[in-house]
Short mmCIF file of C-alpha atoms in Angstrom, two decimals:
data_model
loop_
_atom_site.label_atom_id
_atom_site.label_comp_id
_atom_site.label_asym_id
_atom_site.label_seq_id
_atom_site.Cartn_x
_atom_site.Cartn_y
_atom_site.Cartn_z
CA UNK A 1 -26.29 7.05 -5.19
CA UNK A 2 -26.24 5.25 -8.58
CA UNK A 3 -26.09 1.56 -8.37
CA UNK A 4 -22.76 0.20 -7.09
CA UNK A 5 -23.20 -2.79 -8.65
CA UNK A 6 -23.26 -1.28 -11.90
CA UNK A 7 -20.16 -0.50 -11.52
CA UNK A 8 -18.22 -3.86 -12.16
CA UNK A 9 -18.19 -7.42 -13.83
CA UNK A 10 -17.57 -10.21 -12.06
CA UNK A 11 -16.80 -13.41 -13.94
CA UNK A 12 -19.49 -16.25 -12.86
CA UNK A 13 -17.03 -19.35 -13.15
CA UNK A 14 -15.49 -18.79 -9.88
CA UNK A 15 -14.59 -22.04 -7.59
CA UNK A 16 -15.83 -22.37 -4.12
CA UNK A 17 -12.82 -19.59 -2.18
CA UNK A 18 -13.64 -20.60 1.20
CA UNK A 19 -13.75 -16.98 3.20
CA UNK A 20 -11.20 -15.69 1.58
CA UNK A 21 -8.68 -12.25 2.38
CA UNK A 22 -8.68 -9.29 0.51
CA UNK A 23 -5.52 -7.42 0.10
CA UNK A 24 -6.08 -3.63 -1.43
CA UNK A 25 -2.88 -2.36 -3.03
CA UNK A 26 -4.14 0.61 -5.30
CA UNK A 27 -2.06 3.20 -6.55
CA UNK A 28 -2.11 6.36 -6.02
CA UNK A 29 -1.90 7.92 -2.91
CA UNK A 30 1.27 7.73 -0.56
CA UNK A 31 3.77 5.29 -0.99
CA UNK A 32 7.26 5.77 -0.23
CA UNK A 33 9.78 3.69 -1.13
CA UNK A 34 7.38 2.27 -3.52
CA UNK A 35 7.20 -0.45 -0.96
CA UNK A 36 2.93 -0.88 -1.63
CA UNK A 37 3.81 -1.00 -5.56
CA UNK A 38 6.63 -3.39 -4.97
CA UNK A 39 4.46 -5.67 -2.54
CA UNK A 40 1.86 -5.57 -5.51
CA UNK A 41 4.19 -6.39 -7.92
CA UNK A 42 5.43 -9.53 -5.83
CA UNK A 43 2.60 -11.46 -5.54
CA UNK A 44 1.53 -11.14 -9.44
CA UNK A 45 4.62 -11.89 -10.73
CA UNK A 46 5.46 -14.92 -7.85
CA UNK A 47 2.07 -16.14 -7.68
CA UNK A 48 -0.41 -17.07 -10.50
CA UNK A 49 -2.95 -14.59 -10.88
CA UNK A 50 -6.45 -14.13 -12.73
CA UNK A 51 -8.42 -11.66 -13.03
CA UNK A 52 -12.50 -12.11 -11.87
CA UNK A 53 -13.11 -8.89 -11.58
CA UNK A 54 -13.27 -5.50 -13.38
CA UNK A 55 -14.40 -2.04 -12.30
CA UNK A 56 -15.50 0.51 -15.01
CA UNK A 57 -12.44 2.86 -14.91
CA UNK A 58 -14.46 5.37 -17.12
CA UNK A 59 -16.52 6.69 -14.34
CA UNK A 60 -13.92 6.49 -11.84
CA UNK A 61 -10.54 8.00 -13.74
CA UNK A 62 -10.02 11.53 -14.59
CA UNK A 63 -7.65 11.07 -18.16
CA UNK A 64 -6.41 14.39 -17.84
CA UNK A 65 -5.06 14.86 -14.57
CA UNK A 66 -3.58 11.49 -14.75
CA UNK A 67 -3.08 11.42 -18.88
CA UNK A 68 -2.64 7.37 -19.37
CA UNK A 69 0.78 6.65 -21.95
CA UNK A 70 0.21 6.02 -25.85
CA UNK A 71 3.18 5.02 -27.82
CA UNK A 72 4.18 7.02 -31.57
CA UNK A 73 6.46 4.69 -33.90
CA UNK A 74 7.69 6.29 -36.96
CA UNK A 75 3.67 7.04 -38.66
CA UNK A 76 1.33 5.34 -36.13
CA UNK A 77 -0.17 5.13 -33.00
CA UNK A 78 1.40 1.56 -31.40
CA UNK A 79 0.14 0.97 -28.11
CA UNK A 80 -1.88 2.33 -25.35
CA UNK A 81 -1.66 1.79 -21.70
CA UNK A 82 -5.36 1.51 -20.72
CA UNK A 83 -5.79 2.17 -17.17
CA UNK A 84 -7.23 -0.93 -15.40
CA UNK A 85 -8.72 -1.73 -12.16
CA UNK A 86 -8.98 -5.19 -11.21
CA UNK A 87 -9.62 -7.64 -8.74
CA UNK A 88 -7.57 -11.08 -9.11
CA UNK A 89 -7.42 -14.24 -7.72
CA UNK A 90 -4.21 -15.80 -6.35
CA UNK A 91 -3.32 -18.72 -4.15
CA UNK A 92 -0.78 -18.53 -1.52
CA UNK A 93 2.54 -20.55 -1.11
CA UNK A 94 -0.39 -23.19 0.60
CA UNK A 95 -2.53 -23.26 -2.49
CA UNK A 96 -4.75 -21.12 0.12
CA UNK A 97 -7.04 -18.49 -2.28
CA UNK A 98 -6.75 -14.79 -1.58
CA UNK A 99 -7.83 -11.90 -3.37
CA UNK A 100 -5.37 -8.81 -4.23
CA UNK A 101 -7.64 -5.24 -5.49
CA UNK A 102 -4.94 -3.35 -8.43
CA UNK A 103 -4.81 -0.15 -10.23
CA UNK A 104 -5.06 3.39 -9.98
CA UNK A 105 -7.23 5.17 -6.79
CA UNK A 106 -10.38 6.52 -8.74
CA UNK A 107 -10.35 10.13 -9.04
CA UNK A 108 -14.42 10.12 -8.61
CA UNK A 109 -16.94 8.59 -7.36
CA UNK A 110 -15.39 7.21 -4.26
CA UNK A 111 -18.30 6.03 -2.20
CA UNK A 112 -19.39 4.63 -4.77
CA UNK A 113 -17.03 2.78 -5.45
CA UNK A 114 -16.39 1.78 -1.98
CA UNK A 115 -19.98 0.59 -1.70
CA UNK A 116 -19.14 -1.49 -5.06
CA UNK A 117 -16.09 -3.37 -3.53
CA UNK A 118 -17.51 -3.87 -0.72
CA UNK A 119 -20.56 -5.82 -2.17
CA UNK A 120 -18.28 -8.06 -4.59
CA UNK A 121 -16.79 -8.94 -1.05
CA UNK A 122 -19.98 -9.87 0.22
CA UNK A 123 -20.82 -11.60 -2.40
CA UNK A 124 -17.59 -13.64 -2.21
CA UNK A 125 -17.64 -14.26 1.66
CA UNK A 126 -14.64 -12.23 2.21
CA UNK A 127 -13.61 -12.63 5.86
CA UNK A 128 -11.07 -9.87 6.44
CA UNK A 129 -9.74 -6.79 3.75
CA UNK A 130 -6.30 -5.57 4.49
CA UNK A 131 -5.00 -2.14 2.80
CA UNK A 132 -0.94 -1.95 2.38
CA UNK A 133 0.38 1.57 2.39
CA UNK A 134 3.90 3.12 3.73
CA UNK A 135 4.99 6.61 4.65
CA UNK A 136 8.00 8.64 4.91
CA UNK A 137 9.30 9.09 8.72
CA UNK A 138 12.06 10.31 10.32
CA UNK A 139 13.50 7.01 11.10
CA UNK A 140 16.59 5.44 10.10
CA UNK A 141 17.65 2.26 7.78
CA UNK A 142 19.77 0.50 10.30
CA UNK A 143 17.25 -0.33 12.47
CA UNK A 144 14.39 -3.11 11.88
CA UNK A 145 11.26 -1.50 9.12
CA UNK A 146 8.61 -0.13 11.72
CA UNK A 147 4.73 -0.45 10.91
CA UNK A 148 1.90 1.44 12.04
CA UNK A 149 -1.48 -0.61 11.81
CA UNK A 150 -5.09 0.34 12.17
CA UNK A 151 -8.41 -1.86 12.16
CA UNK A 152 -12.06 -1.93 12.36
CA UNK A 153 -11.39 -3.85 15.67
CA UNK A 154 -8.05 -3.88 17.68
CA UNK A 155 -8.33 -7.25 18.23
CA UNK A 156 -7.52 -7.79 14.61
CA UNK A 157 -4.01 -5.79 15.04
CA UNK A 158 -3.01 -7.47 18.79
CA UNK A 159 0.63 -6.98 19.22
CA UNK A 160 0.71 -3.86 17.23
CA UNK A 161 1.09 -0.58 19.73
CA UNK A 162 -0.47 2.81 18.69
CA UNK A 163 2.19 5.82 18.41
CA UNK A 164 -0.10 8.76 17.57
CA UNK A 165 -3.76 9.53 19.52
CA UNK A 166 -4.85 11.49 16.71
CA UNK A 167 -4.22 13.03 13.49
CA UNK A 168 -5.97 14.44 10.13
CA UNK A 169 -3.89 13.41 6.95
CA UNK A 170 -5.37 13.59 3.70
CA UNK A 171 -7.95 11.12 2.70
CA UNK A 172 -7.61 7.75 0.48
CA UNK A 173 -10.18 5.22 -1.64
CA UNK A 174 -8.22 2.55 0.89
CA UNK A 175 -8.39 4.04 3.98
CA UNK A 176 -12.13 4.93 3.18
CA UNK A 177 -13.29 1.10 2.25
CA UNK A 178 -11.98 0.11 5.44
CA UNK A 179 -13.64 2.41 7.67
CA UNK A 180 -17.04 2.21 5.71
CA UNK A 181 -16.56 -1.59 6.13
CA UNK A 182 -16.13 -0.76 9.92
CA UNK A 183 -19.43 1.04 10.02
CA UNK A 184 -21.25 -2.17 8.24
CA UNK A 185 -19.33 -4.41 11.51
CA UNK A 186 -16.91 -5.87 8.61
CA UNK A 187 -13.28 -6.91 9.48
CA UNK A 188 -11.05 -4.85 8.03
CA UNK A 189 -7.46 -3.46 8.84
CA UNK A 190 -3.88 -1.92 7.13
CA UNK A 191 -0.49 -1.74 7.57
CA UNK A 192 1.49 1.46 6.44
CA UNK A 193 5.45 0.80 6.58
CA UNK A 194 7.45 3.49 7.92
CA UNK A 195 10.29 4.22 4.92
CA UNK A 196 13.24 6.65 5.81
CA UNK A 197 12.31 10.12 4.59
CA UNK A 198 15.71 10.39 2.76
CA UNK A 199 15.23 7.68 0.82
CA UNK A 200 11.60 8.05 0.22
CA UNK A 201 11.65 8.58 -3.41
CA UNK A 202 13.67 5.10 -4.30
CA UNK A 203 12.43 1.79 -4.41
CA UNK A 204 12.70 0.56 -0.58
CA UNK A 205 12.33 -3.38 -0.84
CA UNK A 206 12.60 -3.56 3.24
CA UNK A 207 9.36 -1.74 3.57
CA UNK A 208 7.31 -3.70 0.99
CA UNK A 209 9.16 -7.39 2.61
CA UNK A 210 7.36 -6.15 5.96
CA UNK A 211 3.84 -5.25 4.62
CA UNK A 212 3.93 -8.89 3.29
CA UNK A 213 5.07 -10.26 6.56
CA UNK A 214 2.67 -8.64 8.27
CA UNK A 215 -0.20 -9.58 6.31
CA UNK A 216 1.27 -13.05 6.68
CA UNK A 217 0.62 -12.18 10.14
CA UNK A 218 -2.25 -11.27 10.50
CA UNK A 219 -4.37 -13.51 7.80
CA UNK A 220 -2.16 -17.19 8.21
CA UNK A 221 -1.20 -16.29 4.25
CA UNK A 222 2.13 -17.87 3.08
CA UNK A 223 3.16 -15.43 1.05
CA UNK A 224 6.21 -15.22 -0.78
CA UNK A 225 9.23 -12.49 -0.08
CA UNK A 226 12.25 -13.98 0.03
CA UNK A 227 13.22 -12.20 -2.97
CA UNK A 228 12.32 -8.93 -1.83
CA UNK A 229 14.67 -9.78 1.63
CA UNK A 230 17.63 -10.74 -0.94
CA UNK A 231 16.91 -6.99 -2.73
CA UNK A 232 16.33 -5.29 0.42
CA UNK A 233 20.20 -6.48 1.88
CA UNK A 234 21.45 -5.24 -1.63
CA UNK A 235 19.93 -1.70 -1.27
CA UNK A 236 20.60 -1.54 2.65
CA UNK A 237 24.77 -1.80 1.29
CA UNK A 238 24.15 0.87 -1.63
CA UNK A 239 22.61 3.15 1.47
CA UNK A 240 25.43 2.73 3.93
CA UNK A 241 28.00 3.19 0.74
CA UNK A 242 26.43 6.39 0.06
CA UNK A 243 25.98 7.60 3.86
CA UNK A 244 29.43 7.19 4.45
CA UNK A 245 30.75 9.49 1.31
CA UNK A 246 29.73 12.71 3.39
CA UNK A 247 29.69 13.71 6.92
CA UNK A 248 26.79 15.02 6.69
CA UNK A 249 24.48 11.99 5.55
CA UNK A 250 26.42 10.18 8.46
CA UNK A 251 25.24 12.54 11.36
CA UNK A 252 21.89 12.59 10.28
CA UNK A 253 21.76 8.84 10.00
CA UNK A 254 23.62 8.53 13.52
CA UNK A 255 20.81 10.96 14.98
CA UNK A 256 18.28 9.24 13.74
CA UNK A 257 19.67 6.36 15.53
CA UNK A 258 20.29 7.69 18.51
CA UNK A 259 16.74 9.04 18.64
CA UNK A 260 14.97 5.82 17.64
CA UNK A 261 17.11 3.18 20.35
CA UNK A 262 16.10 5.87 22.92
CA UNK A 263 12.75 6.03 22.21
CA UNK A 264 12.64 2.33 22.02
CA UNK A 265 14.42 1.84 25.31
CA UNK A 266 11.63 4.33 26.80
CA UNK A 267 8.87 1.95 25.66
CA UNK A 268 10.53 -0.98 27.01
CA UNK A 269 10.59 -2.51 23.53
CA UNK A 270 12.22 -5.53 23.14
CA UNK A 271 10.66 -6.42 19.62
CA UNK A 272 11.16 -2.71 17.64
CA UNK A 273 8.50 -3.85 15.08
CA UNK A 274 6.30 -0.72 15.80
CA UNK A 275 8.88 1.61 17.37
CA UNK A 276 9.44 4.65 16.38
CA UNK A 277 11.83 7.87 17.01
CA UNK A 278 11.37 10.52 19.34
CA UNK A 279 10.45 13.25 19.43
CA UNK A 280 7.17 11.83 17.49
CA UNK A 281 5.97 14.23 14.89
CA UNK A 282 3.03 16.52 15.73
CA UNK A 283 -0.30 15.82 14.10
CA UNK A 284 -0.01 19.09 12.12
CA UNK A 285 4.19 17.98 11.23
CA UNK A 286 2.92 14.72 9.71
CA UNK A 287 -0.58 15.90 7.68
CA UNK A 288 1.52 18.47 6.06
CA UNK A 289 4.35 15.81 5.20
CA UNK A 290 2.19 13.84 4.02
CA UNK A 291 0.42 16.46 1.96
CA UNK A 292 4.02 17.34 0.13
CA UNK A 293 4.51 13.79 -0.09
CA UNK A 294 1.80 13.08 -1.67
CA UNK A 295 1.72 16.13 -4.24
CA UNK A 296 4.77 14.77 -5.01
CA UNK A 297 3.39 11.52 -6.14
CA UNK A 298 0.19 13.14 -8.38
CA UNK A 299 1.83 16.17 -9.99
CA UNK A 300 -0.07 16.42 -13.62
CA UNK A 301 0.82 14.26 -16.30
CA UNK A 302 2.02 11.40 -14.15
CA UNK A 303 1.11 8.31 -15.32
CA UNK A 304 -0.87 5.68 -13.30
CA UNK A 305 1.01 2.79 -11.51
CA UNK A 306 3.96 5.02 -11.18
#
């Protein structure tokens, strides 16, 4: 493998960060609702945020599978939108310093890149990386925004109950850093919000308010979502006004209901955090909706960040 190191820049004027977190929020891969990309967005536009890190995107992006935008005005070429992947710094609502990866999943070299982040958190004393991701389930809005979560260790997810044994979905950059951090005995974990399939391709502001609150969870961060709790009430209204304009939206929402408080009642759940409906999906039902989710999400020409 080529030299991982040569593979970013890291500023050298950094202050002493403690042992800080690492939140991974690249785009890419699944995200329904948009709830990862509105998480993102959240913290860089609520927080203050500097970059102290850059990965060479030319040996990671392939231009034209994922053809970045240029804009034409009148005789010239005005702008183009550079694809960028960064690593910033940002301090919580505590002034506590985190770390929050951006940009667009590399097309290539993925272990090598994996192998790259993983030594700019060594050499940062990062104590803990959490991935944010969400995925389109069979579950419905009116109940509380479900999470599944995985780590390198389950004492880093306590409280959080399993729902599948096993599965095979298709692979990410995120899900790959955290278990080669797992092999090297590094903490590492990830949340992946559970977003109604039928409104899967809108923004879902519920799912992305959860992701934070579990990260504030898990890591002690204060991070801020109030916002995103004030936009998810406003889309939760436009959902029920548009459920109840046809029958048939309304029995598929009330089955979904039905399904879910059953299942939960089976579990004995009193806190429906990680409960999910029943039936649960096969492992073969959710690889291949994920795999039409996701080719969804990449067709060609689709810009990065979207």
């Amino acid at each position: 493998m080529l030299d991982p190191h040569e593979l970013y820049e890291l500023t050298d004027d950094l202050p002493d960060l403690g042992q800080p977190v690492l939140i991974q929020a690249l785009t890419g891969f699944v995200d329904a609702g948009n709830a990862s990309r509105l998480a993102r967005e959240q913290l860089l536009t609520s927080l203050d945020a500097r970059t102290i890190a850059t990965f060479d995107v030319d040996q990671l992006f392939d231009y034209r599978s994922r053809r970045p935008v240029m804009t034409f005005v009148e005789d010239h070429w005005e702008d183009y939108d550079a694809p960028e992947l960064a690593l910033h710094l940002l301090h919580d609502d505590d002034e506590t310093p985190f770390l929050l990866l951006t940009g667009p999943e590399p097309d290539l070299q993925w272990e090598r890149f994996v192998a790259a982040v993983s030594a700019v958190a060594a050499r940062l004393d990062v104590r803990l990386t959490v991935g944010l991701n969400s995925i389109p389930m069979a579950v419905p809005h009116t109940r509380p925004t479900g999470v599944t979560a995985h780590a390198t260790r389950r004492e880093l997810i306590s409280g959080y109950e399993p729902w599948l044994q096993r599965v095979q979905v298709p692979g990410s950059v995120g899900h790959l850093l955290e278990y080669r951090l797992g092999q090297a005995g590094r903490d590492a974990l990830g949340f992946s919000a559970h977003v109604p399939h039928y409104v899967a391709q809108t923004e879902y502001p519920a799912a992305a308010e959860v992701l934070l609150s579990s990260v504030s969870r898990s890591t002690g961060l204060l991070l801020p979502n109030d916002s995103l709790r004030s936009a998810a009430e406003v889309v939760r209204v436009e959902i029920d006004r548009q459920v109840a304009q046809t029958d048939e939206a309304a029995a598929l929402v009330t089955a979904l209901e039905e399904q879910y408080d059953a299942f939960a009642r089976g579990r004995g759940e009193k806190n429906l955090l990680a409960a999910e409906t029943g039936p649960l999906p096969t492992a073969d039902e959710l690889g291949a909706e994920l795999e039409r989710f996701l080719a969804e999400q990449t067709r060609p020409g689709d810009t990065p960040g979207t």
